[in-house]
mmCIF file of C-alpha atoms in Angstrom:
data_model
loop_
_atom_site.group_PDB
_atom_site.id
_atom_site.type_symbol
_atom_site.label_atom_id
_atom_site.label_comp_id
_atom_site.label_asym_id
_atom_site.label_seq_id
_atom_site.Cartn_x
_atom_site.Cartn_y
_atom_site.Cartn_z
ATOM 1 C CA UNK A 1 -37.018 10.368 -50.707
ATOM 2 C CA UNK A 2 -39.287 7.374 -51.314
ATOM 3 C CA UNK A 3 -38.604 4.285 -49.272
ATOM 4 C CA UNK A 4 -38.067 2.243 -52.398
ATOM 5 C CA UNK A 5 -35.292 4.518 -53.589
ATOM 6 C CA UNK A 6 -33.542 4.344 -50.220
ATOM 7 C CA UNK A 7 -33.835 0.564 -50.190
ATOM 8 C CA UNK A 8 -32.296 0.428 -53.653
ATOM 9 C CA UNK A 9 -29.385 2.584 -52.519
ATOM 10 C CA UNK A 10 -28.902 0.346 -49.503
ATOM 11 C CA UNK A 11 -28.864 -2.715 -51.744
ATOM 12 C CA UNK A 12 -26.237 -1.147 -54.006
ATOM 13 C CA UNK A 13 -24.174 -0.059 -51.013
ATOM 14 C CA UNK A 14 -24.207 -3.647 -49.773
ATOM 15 C CA UNK A 15 -22.483 -4.605 -52.992
ATOM 16 C CA UNK A 16 -19.778 -2.041 -52.311
ATOM 17 C CA UNK A 17 -21.137 0.804 -54.409
ATOM 18 C CA UNK A 18 -19.592 3.879 -52.809
ATOM 19 C CA UNK A 19 -21.646 6.159 -55.043
ATOM 20 C CA UNK A 20 -24.867 4.767 -53.610
ATOM 21 C CA UNK A 21 -23.472 5.063 -50.129
ATOM 22 C CA UNK A 22 -22.550 8.679 -50.785
ATOM 23 C CA UNK A 23 -26.143 9.333 -51.819
ATOM 24 C CA UNK A 24 -27.305 7.847 -48.519
ATOM 25 C CA UNK A 25 -24.816 10.071 -46.733
ATOM 26 C CA UNK A 26 -26.199 13.144 -48.444
ATOM 27 C CA UNK A 27 -29.707 12.133 -47.448
ATOM 28 C CA UNK A 28 -29.024 11.701 -43.758
ATOM 29 C CA UNK A 29 -25.940 13.750 -42.951
ATOM 30 C CA UNK A 30 -27.804 16.828 -41.742
ATOM 31 C CA UNK A 31 -30.123 15.045 -39.332
ATOM 32 C CA UNK A 32 -27.337 12.896 -37.911
ATOM 33 C CA UNK A 33 -25.057 15.894 -37.523
ATOM 34 C CA UNK A 34 -27.762 17.988 -35.861
ATOM 35 C CA UNK A 35 -28.707 15.217 -33.467
ATOM 36 C CA UNK A 36 -25.089 14.768 -32.486
ATOM 37 C CA UNK A 37 -24.678 18.514 -32.122
ATOM 38 C CA UNK A 38 -27.810 18.858 -29.989
ATOM 39 C CA UNK A 39 -26.719 16.056 -27.686
ATOM 40 C CA UNK A 40 -23.047 16.908 -27.400
ATOM 41 C CA UNK A 41 -23.188 20.677 -28.068
ATOM 42 C CA UNK A 42 -19.718 20.264 -29.515
ATOM 43 C CA UNK A 43 -19.126 20.917 -33.199
ATOM 44 C CA UNK A 44 -15.988 18.812 -33.504
ATOM 45 C CA UNK A 45 -17.606 15.956 -31.627
ATOM 46 C CA UNK A 46 -20.616 16.127 -33.916
ATOM 47 C CA UNK A 47 -18.351 15.926 -36.970
ATOM 48 C CA UNK A 48 -16.511 12.960 -35.525
ATOM 49 C CA UNK A 49 -19.752 11.220 -34.657
ATOM 50 C CA UNK A 50 -21.112 11.835 -38.151
ATOM 51 C CA UNK A 51 -17.995 10.404 -39.768
ATOM 52 C CA UNK A 52 -17.859 7.369 -37.519
ATOM 53 C CA UNK A 53 -21.578 6.744 -37.904
ATOM 54 C CA UNK A 54 -21.258 6.354 -41.654
ATOM 55 C CA UNK A 55 -18.064 4.353 -41.411
ATOM 56 C CA UNK A 56 -19.816 1.882 -39.160
ATOM 57 C CA UNK A 57 -22.948 1.986 -41.267
ATOM 58 C CA UNK A 58 -20.978 0.935 -44.337
ATOM 59 C CA UNK A 59 -19.240 -1.788 -42.399
ATOM 60 C CA UNK A 60 -22.505 -3.206 -41.047
ATOM 61 C CA UNK A 61 -24.802 -2.322 -43.920
ATOM 62 C CA UNK A 62 -25.726 -5.979 -44.291
ATOM 63 C CA UNK A 63 -27.376 -5.812 -40.867
ATOM 64 C CA UNK A 64 -30.059 -3.408 -42.048
ATOM 65 C CA UNK A 65 -33.428 -5.070 -42.411
ATOM 66 C CA UNK A 66 -34.717 -5.223 -45.950
ATOM 67 C CA UNK A 67 -37.047 -2.316 -46.575
ATOM 68 C CA UNK A 68 -36.638 -0.798 -43.098
ATOM 69 C CA UNK A 69 -36.035 2.947 -42.913
ATOM 70 C CA UNK A 70 -32.389 3.807 -42.483
ATOM 71 C CA UNK A 71 -32.790 6.874 -40.266
ATOM 72 C CA UNK A 72 -33.541 5.097 -36.933
ATOM 73 C CA UNK A 73 -30.662 2.702 -37.530
ATOM 74 C CA UNK A 74 -28.246 5.536 -38.292
ATOM 75 C CA UNK A 75 -29.455 7.482 -35.272
ATOM 76 C CA UNK A 76 -28.970 4.448 -33.103
ATOM 77 C CA UNK A 77 -25.321 4.351 -34.110
ATOM 78 C CA UNK A 78 -24.977 8.094 -33.628
ATOM 79 C CA UNK A 79 -26.605 8.095 -30.190
ATOM 80 C CA UNK A 80 -24.353 5.269 -29.048
ATOM 81 C CA UNK A 81 -21.312 7.164 -30.269
ATOM 82 C CA UNK A 82 -22.572 10.300 -28.558
ATOM 83 C CA UNK A 83 -22.992 8.319 -25.377
ATOM 84 C CA UNK A 84 -19.399 7.134 -25.614
ATOM 85 C CA UNK A 85 -18.244 10.656 -26.282
ATOM 86 C CA UNK A 86 -20.208 11.982 -23.321
ATOM 87 C CA UNK A 87 -18.719 9.327 -21.080
ATOM 88 C CA UNK A 88 -15.187 10.236 -22.134
ATOM 89 C CA UNK A 89 -15.815 13.922 -21.774
ATOM 90 C CA UNK A 90 -17.317 13.466 -18.334
ATOM 91 C CA UNK A 91 -14.057 11.925 -17.285
ATOM 92 C CA UNK A 92 -11.559 14.164 -18.961
ATOM 93 C CA UNK A 93 -13.032 17.378 -20.231
ATOM 94 C CA UNK A 94 -15.684 18.445 -17.769
ATOM 95 C CA UNK A 95 -13.794 21.601 -16.967
ATOM 96 C CA UNK A 96 -13.853 22.666 -20.605
ATOM 97 C CA UNK A 97 -17.591 22.275 -20.977
ATOM 98 C CA UNK A 98 -18.412 25.903 -20.553
ATOM 99 C CA UNK A 99 -15.717 26.972 -23.004
ATOM 100 C CA UNK A 100 -17.032 24.585 -25.637
ATOM 101 C CA UNK A 101 -20.535 25.879 -25.108
ATOM 102 C CA UNK A 102 -19.410 29.415 -25.771
ATOM 103 C CA UNK A 103 -17.968 28.422 -29.138
ATOM 104 C CA UNK A 104 -20.941 26.292 -30.144
ATOM 105 C CA UNK A 105 -23.772 28.576 -29.201
ATOM 106 C CA UNK A 106 -24.569 31.045 -31.962
ATOM 107 C CA UNK A 107 -24.200 34.663 -31.053
ATOM 108 C CA UNK A 108 -27.360 36.581 -31.500
ATOM 109 C CA UNK A 109 -27.104 39.717 -33.568
ATOM 110 C CA UNK A 110 -30.777 40.342 -33.958
ATOM 111 C CA UNK A 111 -33.518 42.724 -32.846
ATOM 112 C CA UNK A 112 -34.477 43.014 -29.197
ATOM 113 C CA UNK A 113 -37.283 40.479 -29.319
ATOM 114 C CA UNK A 114 -35.089 37.882 -30.949
ATOM 115 C CA UNK A 115 -32.441 38.611 -28.344
ATOM 116 C CA UNK A 116 -34.886 37.931 -25.522
ATOM 117 C CA UNK A 117 -35.995 34.751 -27.227
ATOM 118 C CA UNK A 118 -32.396 33.705 -27.649
ATOM 119 C CA UNK A 119 -31.728 34.330 -23.982
ATOM 120 C CA UNK A 120 -34.723 32.195 -23.101
ATOM 121 C CA UNK A 121 -33.436 29.440 -25.339
ATOM 122 C CA UNK A 122 -30.123 29.729 -23.584
ATOM 123 C CA UNK A 123 -31.860 28.873 -20.328
ATOM 124 C CA UNK A 124 -33.499 25.876 -21.964
ATOM 125 C CA UNK A 125 -30.178 24.745 -23.429
ATOM 126 C CA UNK A 126 -28.579 24.896 -20.019
ATOM 127 C CA UNK A 127 -31.448 22.969 -18.493
ATOM 128 C CA UNK A 128 -31.277 20.296 -21.210
ATOM 129 C CA UNK A 129 -27.548 20.041 -20.711
ATOM 130 C CA UNK A 130 -28.073 19.216 -17.048
ATOM 131 C CA UNK A 131 -30.204 16.184 -17.884
ATOM 132 C CA UNK A 132 -28.562 12.805 -17.820
ATOM 133 C CA UNK A 133 -27.598 11.394 -21.178
ATOM 134 C CA UNK A 134 -30.589 9.114 -21.736
ATOM 135 C CA UNK A 135 -33.137 11.788 -20.939
ATOM 136 C CA UNK A 136 -31.255 14.317 -23.064
ATOM 137 C CA UNK A 137 -31.087 11.984 -26.042
ATOM 138 C CA UNK A 138 -34.780 11.173 -25.694
ATOM 139 C CA UNK A 139 -35.660 14.869 -25.662
ATOM 140 C CA UNK A 140 -33.527 15.538 -28.748
ATOM 141 C CA UNK A 141 -34.905 12.614 -30.709
ATOM 142 C CA UNK A 142 -38.474 13.457 -29.777
ATOM 143 C CA UNK A 143 -38.513 17.240 -30.129
ATOM 144 C CA UNK A 144 -35.803 17.848 -32.687
ATOM 145 C CA UNK A 145 -36.002 14.846 -34.990
ATOM 146 C CA UNK A 146 -39.710 14.113 -34.493
ATOM 147 C CA UNK A 147 -39.143 10.421 -34.007
ATOM 148 C CA UNK A 148 -42.085 8.469 -32.655
ATOM 149 C CA UNK A 149 -41.904 6.767 -29.291
ATOM 150 C CA UNK A 150 -41.564 3.385 -31.040
ATOM 151 C CA UNK A 151 -38.720 4.684 -33.189
ATOM 152 C CA UNK A 152 -36.969 6.141 -30.155
ATOM 153 C CA UNK A 153 -37.401 2.809 -28.420
ATOM 154 C CA UNK A 154 -35.732 1.117 -31.375
ATOM 155 C CA UNK A 155 -32.945 3.681 -31.498
ATOM 156 C CA UNK A 156 -32.210 3.471 -27.781
ATOM 157 C CA UNK A 157 -32.802 -0.262 -27.598
ATOM 158 C CA UNK A 158 -35.393 -0.119 -24.831
ATOM 159 C CA UNK A 159 -39.150 -0.664 -24.424
ATOM 160 C CA UNK A 160 -41.606 2.035 -25.434
ATOM 161 C CA UNK A 161 -42.678 2.351 -21.811
ATOM 162 C CA UNK A 162 -39.145 3.256 -20.871
ATOM 163 C CA UNK A 163 -39.132 5.968 -23.517
ATOM 164 C CA UNK A 164 -42.377 7.390 -22.124
ATOM 165 C CA UNK A 165 -40.936 7.322 -18.627
ATOM 166 C CA UNK A 166 -37.734 9.049 -19.684
ATOM 167 C CA UNK A 167 -39.695 11.679 -21.573
ATOM 168 C CA UNK A 168 -41.937 12.305 -18.596
ATOM 169 C CA UNK A 169 -39.127 12.640 -16.095
ATOM 170 C CA UNK A 170 -37.049 14.715 -18.502
ATOM 171 C CA UNK A 171 -39.879 17.202 -18.831
ATOM 172 C CA UNK A 172 -40.400 17.275 -15.079
ATOM 173 C CA UNK A 173 -36.711 17.892 -14.493
ATOM 174 C CA UNK A 174 -36.662 20.648 -17.113
ATOM 175 C CA UNK A 175 -39.735 22.265 -15.623
ATOM 176 C CA UNK A 176 -38.201 22.192 -12.146
ATOM 177 C CA UNK A 177 -34.866 23.480 -13.415
ATOM 178 C CA UNK A 178 -36.405 26.356 -15.314
ATOM 179 C CA UNK A 179 -38.665 27.361 -12.418
ATOM 180 C CA UNK A 180 -35.641 27.463 -10.136
ATOM 181 C CA UNK A 181 -33.852 29.811 -12.537
ATOM 182 C CA UNK A 182 -34.397 33.418 -11.528
ATOM 183 C CA UNK A 183 -33.816 34.603 -15.073
ATOM 184 C CA UNK A 184 -37.000 32.958 -16.363
ATOM 185 C CA UNK A 185 -39.617 35.556 -17.299
ATOM 186 C CA UNK A 186 -42.510 35.798 -14.865
ATOM 187 C CA UNK A 187 -45.039 34.988 -17.567
ATOM 188 C CA UNK A 188 -43.429 31.660 -18.213
ATOM 189 C CA UNK A 189 -43.217 30.933 -14.519
ATOM 190 C CA UNK A 190 -46.985 31.249 -14.409
ATOM 191 C CA UNK A 191 -47.310 29.026 -17.484
ATOM 192 C CA UNK A 192 -45.122 26.298 -16.011
ATOM 193 C CA UNK A 193 -46.847 26.229 -12.657
ATOM 194 C CA UNK B 1 -41.167 10.039 -38.835
ATOM 195 C CA UNK B 2 -44.267 12.088 -38.523
ATOM 196 C CA UNK B 3 -46.114 9.417 -36.565
ATOM 197 C CA UNK B 4 -45.793 11.368 -33.359
ATOM 198 C CA UNK B 5 -48.142 10.233 -30.653
ATOM 199 C CA UNK B 6 -50.375 12.886 -29.152
ATOM 200 C CA UNK B 7 -48.414 14.114 -26.219
ATOM 201 C CA UNK B 8 -47.726 17.186 -24.190
ATOM 202 C CA UNK B 9 -49.245 20.318 -25.517
ATOM 203 C CA UNK B 10 -48.275 22.926 -23.055
ATOM 204 C CA UNK B 11 -45.858 25.798 -23.255
ATOM 205 C CA UNK B 12 -42.885 23.654 -22.311
ATOM 206 C CA UNK B 13 -43.220 21.584 -25.491
ATOM 207 C CA UNK B 14 -43.129 24.662 -27.632
ATOM 208 C CA UNK B 15 -40.196 26.037 -25.717
ATOM 209 C CA UNK B 16 -38.218 22.821 -26.008
ATOM 210 C CA UNK B 17 -38.874 22.505 -29.704
ATOM 211 C CA UNK B 18 -37.929 26.100 -30.359
ATOM 212 C CA UNK B 19 -34.792 25.875 -28.252
ATOM 213 C CA UNK B 20 -33.541 22.744 -29.964
ATOM 214 C CA UNK B 21 -34.374 24.097 -33.415
ATOM 215 C CA UNK B 22 -32.480 27.275 -32.658
ATOM 216 C CA UNK B 23 -29.512 25.272 -31.433
ATOM 217 C CA UNK B 24 -29.020 23.443 -34.715
ATOM 218 C CA UNK B 25 -30.757 25.777 -37.142
ATOM 219 C CA UNK B 26 -28.819 25.921 -40.361
ATOM 220 C CA UNK B 27 -26.079 23.729 -39.004
ATOM 221 C CA UNK B 28 -24.612 21.562 -41.738
ATOM 222 C CA UNK B 29 -21.639 19.276 -41.521
ATOM 223 C CA UNK B 30 -18.530 20.597 -43.267
ATOM 224 C CA UNK B 31 -17.731 19.353 -46.736
ATOM 225 C CA UNK B 32 -14.533 17.622 -45.759
ATOM 226 C CA UNK B 33 -16.329 14.861 -43.859
ATOM 227 C CA UNK B 34 -17.294 12.788 -46.872
ATOM 228 C CA UNK B 35 -13.793 12.778 -48.443
ATOM 229 C CA UNK B 36 -12.477 11.515 -45.131
ATOM 230 C CA UNK B 37 -15.112 8.804 -45.003
ATOM 231 C CA UNK B 38 -14.386 7.825 -48.581
ATOM 232 C CA UNK B 39 -10.668 7.701 -47.921
ATOM 233 C CA UNK B 40 -11.240 5.497 -44.917
ATOM 234 C CA UNK B 41 -13.517 3.179 -46.834
ATOM 235 C CA UNK B 42 -11.183 2.856 -49.792
ATOM 236 C CA UNK B 43 -8.245 2.141 -47.518
ATOM 237 C CA UNK B 44 -10.483 -0.433 -45.844
ATOM 238 C CA UNK B 45 -9.564 0.775 -42.382
ATOM 239 C CA UNK B 46 -11.563 2.673 -39.856
ATOM 240 C CA UNK B 47 -9.544 5.106 -37.868
ATOM 241 C CA UNK B 48 -12.331 6.099 -35.532
ATOM 242 C CA UNK B 49 -13.319 2.543 -34.817
ATOM 243 C CA UNK B 50 -9.933 2.350 -33.185
ATOM 244 C CA UNK B 51 -9.766 5.432 -31.000
ATOM 245 C CA UNK B 52 -6.508 7.283 -31.127
ATOM 246 C CA UNK B 53 -5.841 6.877 -27.465
ATOM 247 C CA UNK B 54 -6.272 3.125 -27.722
ATOM 248 C CA UNK B 55 -3.607 2.889 -30.400
ATOM 249 C CA UNK B 56 -1.026 3.842 -27.827
ATOM 250 C CA UNK B 57 -2.212 1.341 -25.285
ATOM 251 C CA UNK B 58 -0.104 -1.612 -26.516
ATOM 252 C CA UNK B 59 2.864 0.665 -27.147
ATOM 253 C CA UNK B 60 3.174 2.097 -23.657
ATOM 254 C CA UNK B 61 3.674 -1.147 -21.718
ATOM 255 C CA UNK B 62 6.180 -2.375 -24.284
ATOM 256 C CA UNK B 63 8.143 0.862 -24.098
ATOM 257 C CA UNK B 64 8.055 0.744 -20.315
ATOM 258 C CA UNK B 65 9.230 -2.847 -20.285
ATOM 259 C CA UNK B 66 12.096 -2.082 -22.666
ATOM 260 C CA UNK B 67 13.116 0.857 -20.515
ATOM 261 C CA UNK B 68 13.089 -1.208 -17.365
ATOM 262 C CA UNK B 69 15.100 -3.975 -18.981
ATOM 263 C CA UNK B 70 17.666 -1.462 -20.126
ATOM 264 C CA UNK B 71 17.909 0.082 -16.678
ATOM 265 C CA UNK B 72 17.934 -3.081 -14.639
ATOM 266 C CA UNK B 73 19.937 -5.404 -16.798
ATOM 267 C CA UNK B 74 17.072 -7.769 -17.448
ATOM 268 C CA UNK B 75 16.825 -8.866 -13.817
ATOM 269 C CA UNK B 76 13.142 -9.648 -13.483
ATOM 270 C CA UNK B 77 13.170 -9.342 -9.689
ATOM 271 C CA UNK B 78 14.664 -5.875 -9.763
ATOM 272 C CA UNK B 79 12.334 -4.908 -12.588
ATOM 273 C CA UNK B 80 9.434 -6.018 -10.458
ATOM 274 C CA UNK B 81 10.677 -4.051 -7.475
ATOM 275 C CA UNK B 82 11.189 -0.936 -9.582
ATOM 276 C CA UNK B 83 7.768 -1.259 -11.092
ATOM 277 C CA UNK B 84 6.175 -1.717 -7.693
ATOM 278 C CA UNK B 85 8.035 1.309 -6.356
ATOM 279 C CA UNK B 86 6.896 3.364 -9.343
ATOM 280 C CA UNK B 87 3.316 2.265 -8.754
ATOM 281 C CA UNK B 88 3.525 3.022 -5.045
ATOM 282 C CA UNK B 89 3.192 -0.616 -4.068
ATOM 283 C CA UNK B 90 5.113 -1.633 -0.931
ATOM 284 C CA UNK B 91 8.140 -3.654 -1.825
ATOM 285 C CA UNK B 92 10.293 -6.116 0.064
ATOM 286 C CA UNK B 93 14.031 -5.972 -0.084
ATOM 287 C CA UNK B 94 14.416 -9.680 0.040
ATOM 288 C CA UNK B 95 16.851 -11.214 -2.373
ATOM 289 C CA UNK B 96 15.357 -13.206 -5.149
ATOM 290 C CA UNK B 97 14.719 -16.797 -4.200
ATOM 291 C CA UNK B 98 17.220 -19.091 -5.849
ATOM 292 C CA UNK B 99 16.726 -22.811 -6.099
ATOM 293 C CA UNK B 100 19.857 -24.728 -6.925
ATOM 294 C CA UNK B 101 19.413 -28.340 -7.887
ATOM 295 C CA UNK B 102 22.297 -30.600 -8.642
ATOM 296 C CA UNK B 103 21.873 -34.039 -10.064
ATOM 297 C CA UNK B 104 24.828 -36.255 -9.429
ATOM 298 C CA UNK B 105 25.376 -39.373 -11.481
ATOM 299 C CA UNK B 106 24.801 -42.504 -9.477
ATOM 300 C CA UNK B 107 27.591 -44.512 -11.078
ATOM 301 C CA UNK B 108 30.357 -42.037 -10.511
ATOM 302 C CA UNK B 109 32.287 -42.653 -7.280
ATOM 303 C CA UNK B 110 32.468 -39.714 -4.926
ATOM 304 C CA UNK B 111 35.791 -38.066 -5.315
ATOM 305 C CA UNK B 112 36.044 -36.922 -1.672
ATOM 306 C CA UNK B 113 35.638 -40.408 -0.187
ATOM 307 C CA UNK B 114 38.901 -41.735 1.295
ATOM 308 C CA UNK B 115 39.395 -45.191 2.788
ATOM 309 C CA UNK B 116 39.083 -45.435 6.543
ATOM 310 C CA UNK B 117 42.125 -46.343 8.510
ATOM 311 C CA UNK B 118 42.210 -49.074 11.080
ATOM 312 C CA UNK B 119 41.590 -46.778 14.055
ATOM 313 C CA UNK B 120 38.477 -45.336 12.549
ATOM 314 C CA UNK B 121 37.189 -48.765 11.630
ATOM 315 C CA UNK B 122 37.754 -50.028 15.135
ATOM 316 C CA UNK B 123 36.023 -47.025 16.625
ATOM 317 C CA UNK B 124 33.020 -47.499 14.399
ATOM 318 C CA UNK B 125 32.824 -51.178 15.138
ATOM 319 C CA UNK B 126 32.950 -50.692 18.905
ATOM 320 C CA UNK B 127 31.064 -47.441 19.467
ATOM 321 C CA UNK B 128 28.781 -46.949 16.577
ATOM 322 C CA UNK B 129 25.114 -47.275 17.508
ATOM 323 C CA UNK B 130 24.668 -48.985 14.186
ATOM 324 C CA UNK B 131 27.057 -51.732 14.947
ATOM 325 C CA UNK B 132 25.740 -55.237 14.605
ATOM 326 C CA UNK B 133 25.712 -57.495 17.623
ATOM 327 C CA UNK B 134 28.089 -60.328 17.010
ATOM 328 C CA UNK B 135 26.462 -63.715 17.211
ATOM 329 C CA UNK B 136 28.437 -66.458 18.962
ATOM 330 C CA UNK B 137 29.600 -69.079 16.589
ATOM 331 C CA UNK B 138 30.106 -72.760 17.206
ATOM 332 C CA UNK B 139 33.833 -72.268 17.706
ATOM 333 C CA UNK B 140 33.176 -69.842 20.481
ATOM 334 C CA UNK B 141 30.805 -72.217 22.212
ATOM 335 C CA UNK B 142 33.220 -75.160 22.041
ATOM 336 C CA UNK B 143 36.297 -73.317 23.040
ATOM 337 C CA UNK B 144 37.296 -74.139 26.690
ATOM 338 C CA UNK B 145 37.338 -71.417 29.218
ATOM 339 C CA UNK B 146 40.781 -71.068 30.759
ATOM 340 C CA UNK B 147 40.964 -69.285 34.039
ATOM 341 C CA UNK B 148 44.332 -68.561 35.531
ATOM 342 C CA UNK B 149 44.848 -69.870 39.031
ATOM 343 C CA UNK B 150 46.325 -66.641 40.286
ATOM 344 C CA UNK B 151 43.177 -64.829 39.505
ATOM 345 C CA UNK B 152 41.077 -66.911 41.919
ATOM 346 C CA UNK B 153 41.388 -66.280 45.612
ATOM 347 C CA UNK B 154 41.035 -69.280 47.858
ATOM 348 C CA UNK B 155 38.278 -69.454 50.425
ATOM 349 C CA UNK B 156 39.412 -67.995 53.761
ATOM 350 C CA UNK B 157 38.315 -71.129 55.662
ATOM 351 C CA UNK B 158 40.247 -73.442 53.361
ATOM 352 C CA UNK B 159 43.873 -74.346 54.116
ATOM 353 C CA UNK B 160 45.026 -72.284 51.131
ATOM 354 C CA UNK B 161 43.069 -69.359 52.413
ATOM 355 C CA UNK B 162 44.521 -69.644 55.900
ATOM 356 C CA UNK B 163 47.982 -69.858 54.484
ATOM 357 C CA UNK B 164 47.453 -66.820 52.363
ATOM 358 C CA UNK B 165 46.028 -64.909 55.313
ATOM 359 C CA UNK B 166 49.020 -65.832 57.404
ATOM 360 C CA UNK B 167 51.385 -64.610 54.738
ATOM 361 C CA UNK B 168 49.629 -61.310 54.450
ATOM 362 C CA UNK B 169 49.352 -60.810 58.252
ATOM 363 C CA UNK B 170 53.138 -60.783 58.631
ATOM 364 C CA UNK B 171 53.194 -57.117 57.905
ATOM 365 C CA UNK B 172 52.134 -54.890 60.785
ATOM 366 C CA UNK B 173 48.812 -53.252 60.233
ATOM 367 C CA UNK B 174 48.465 -49.913 62.050
ATOM 368 C CA UNK B 175 45.349 -49.611 64.118
ATOM 369 C CA UNK B 176 43.809 -46.138 64.530
ATOM 370 C CA UNK B 177 43.382 -45.109 68.144
ATOM 371 C CA UNK B 178 39.809 -44.381 69.101
ATOM 372 C CA UNK B 179 39.054 -41.026 70.561
ATOM 373 C CA UNK B 180 36.397 -40.588 73.239
ATOM 374 C CA UNK B 181 34.749 -37.296 73.711
ATOM 375 C CA UNK B 182 33.027 -36.252 76.944
ATOM 376 C CA UNK B 183 29.765 -34.489 77.184
ATOM 377 C CA UNK B 184 27.406 -36.840 75.555
ATOM 378 C CA UNK B 185 27.175 -38.169 72.077
ATOM 379 C CA UNK B 186 29.231 -36.532 69.489
ATOM 380 C CA UNK B 187 27.497 -34.459 66.967
ATOM 381 C CA UNK B 188 29.118 -33.620 63.718
#
């Protein structure tokens, strides 16, 4: 969607036009939902984060800079909500984490090669899940949503250098975690070392 | 969002991208999300901005307070003790401190005060440490001192004294016989 069209929808939404706001929701719902799902790995949490993100976006729509893209702003809200969710779950629902993961992860009913690839992805998912929240969110925003370092810095409200640092240490931690996993294929072990 | 800086290009990047894409591939939010958002916006309230658990936060202390009042008869000290016991805080079994203040009117005469009788007044006047020392008045200074003659004994060398001694010596006065002990000075 052109930036001008999005800006026009934002302007109409500021005036209380729910139709324009619904159009903005349709534009961004998938990316927000997928980001929340990748960070939380919980379908219900992702739905709740998506709903609350747009409720807050409508409430604070006047705070959006004129002409600025909406996606980083929406992701900033979503990441903050995901952080809150992760904090609550760390306190109360840590024991249920594995059960939730079993429901969220898609079951692979595919040929043998796809099954091996899915198993490899499972290892990566587990390794990503062991990262702390800030490194995990940085990885998701960078690799899944293709945000630039400057956009991630804006979303996470930190300097670009901090984003680079988090990305670097997240990759190092993932590399170390995967190399320590005995299930990693030997070819990849060679690649990582 | 395609302004990605040139970054890592090794196998790990590819693996991470593929893993995250596979995690959310084809994942779409359910259709019932927007109707819920619309309902919230039209009712002008945000349910998720006030988390469900926080809604109960003001209710629980009020319910607990009402329960304690009902159980303890609105005695705040006992309520406090019960609460501290429930919370595992050491309690003291002291009774509640009571401060009683009475303000008596200054003009009203004390009902318990009875007039002193003469004996009590005399005692207070003569023995009280707060008694005032009586100052001699002019009448006291001018009044003549009268001394009875019988109260004054005459000098023994005077004729009256010799006469008095002679009168008193008419009666026989027994004299104790001295005892002498042998063997040196007596030791008691």
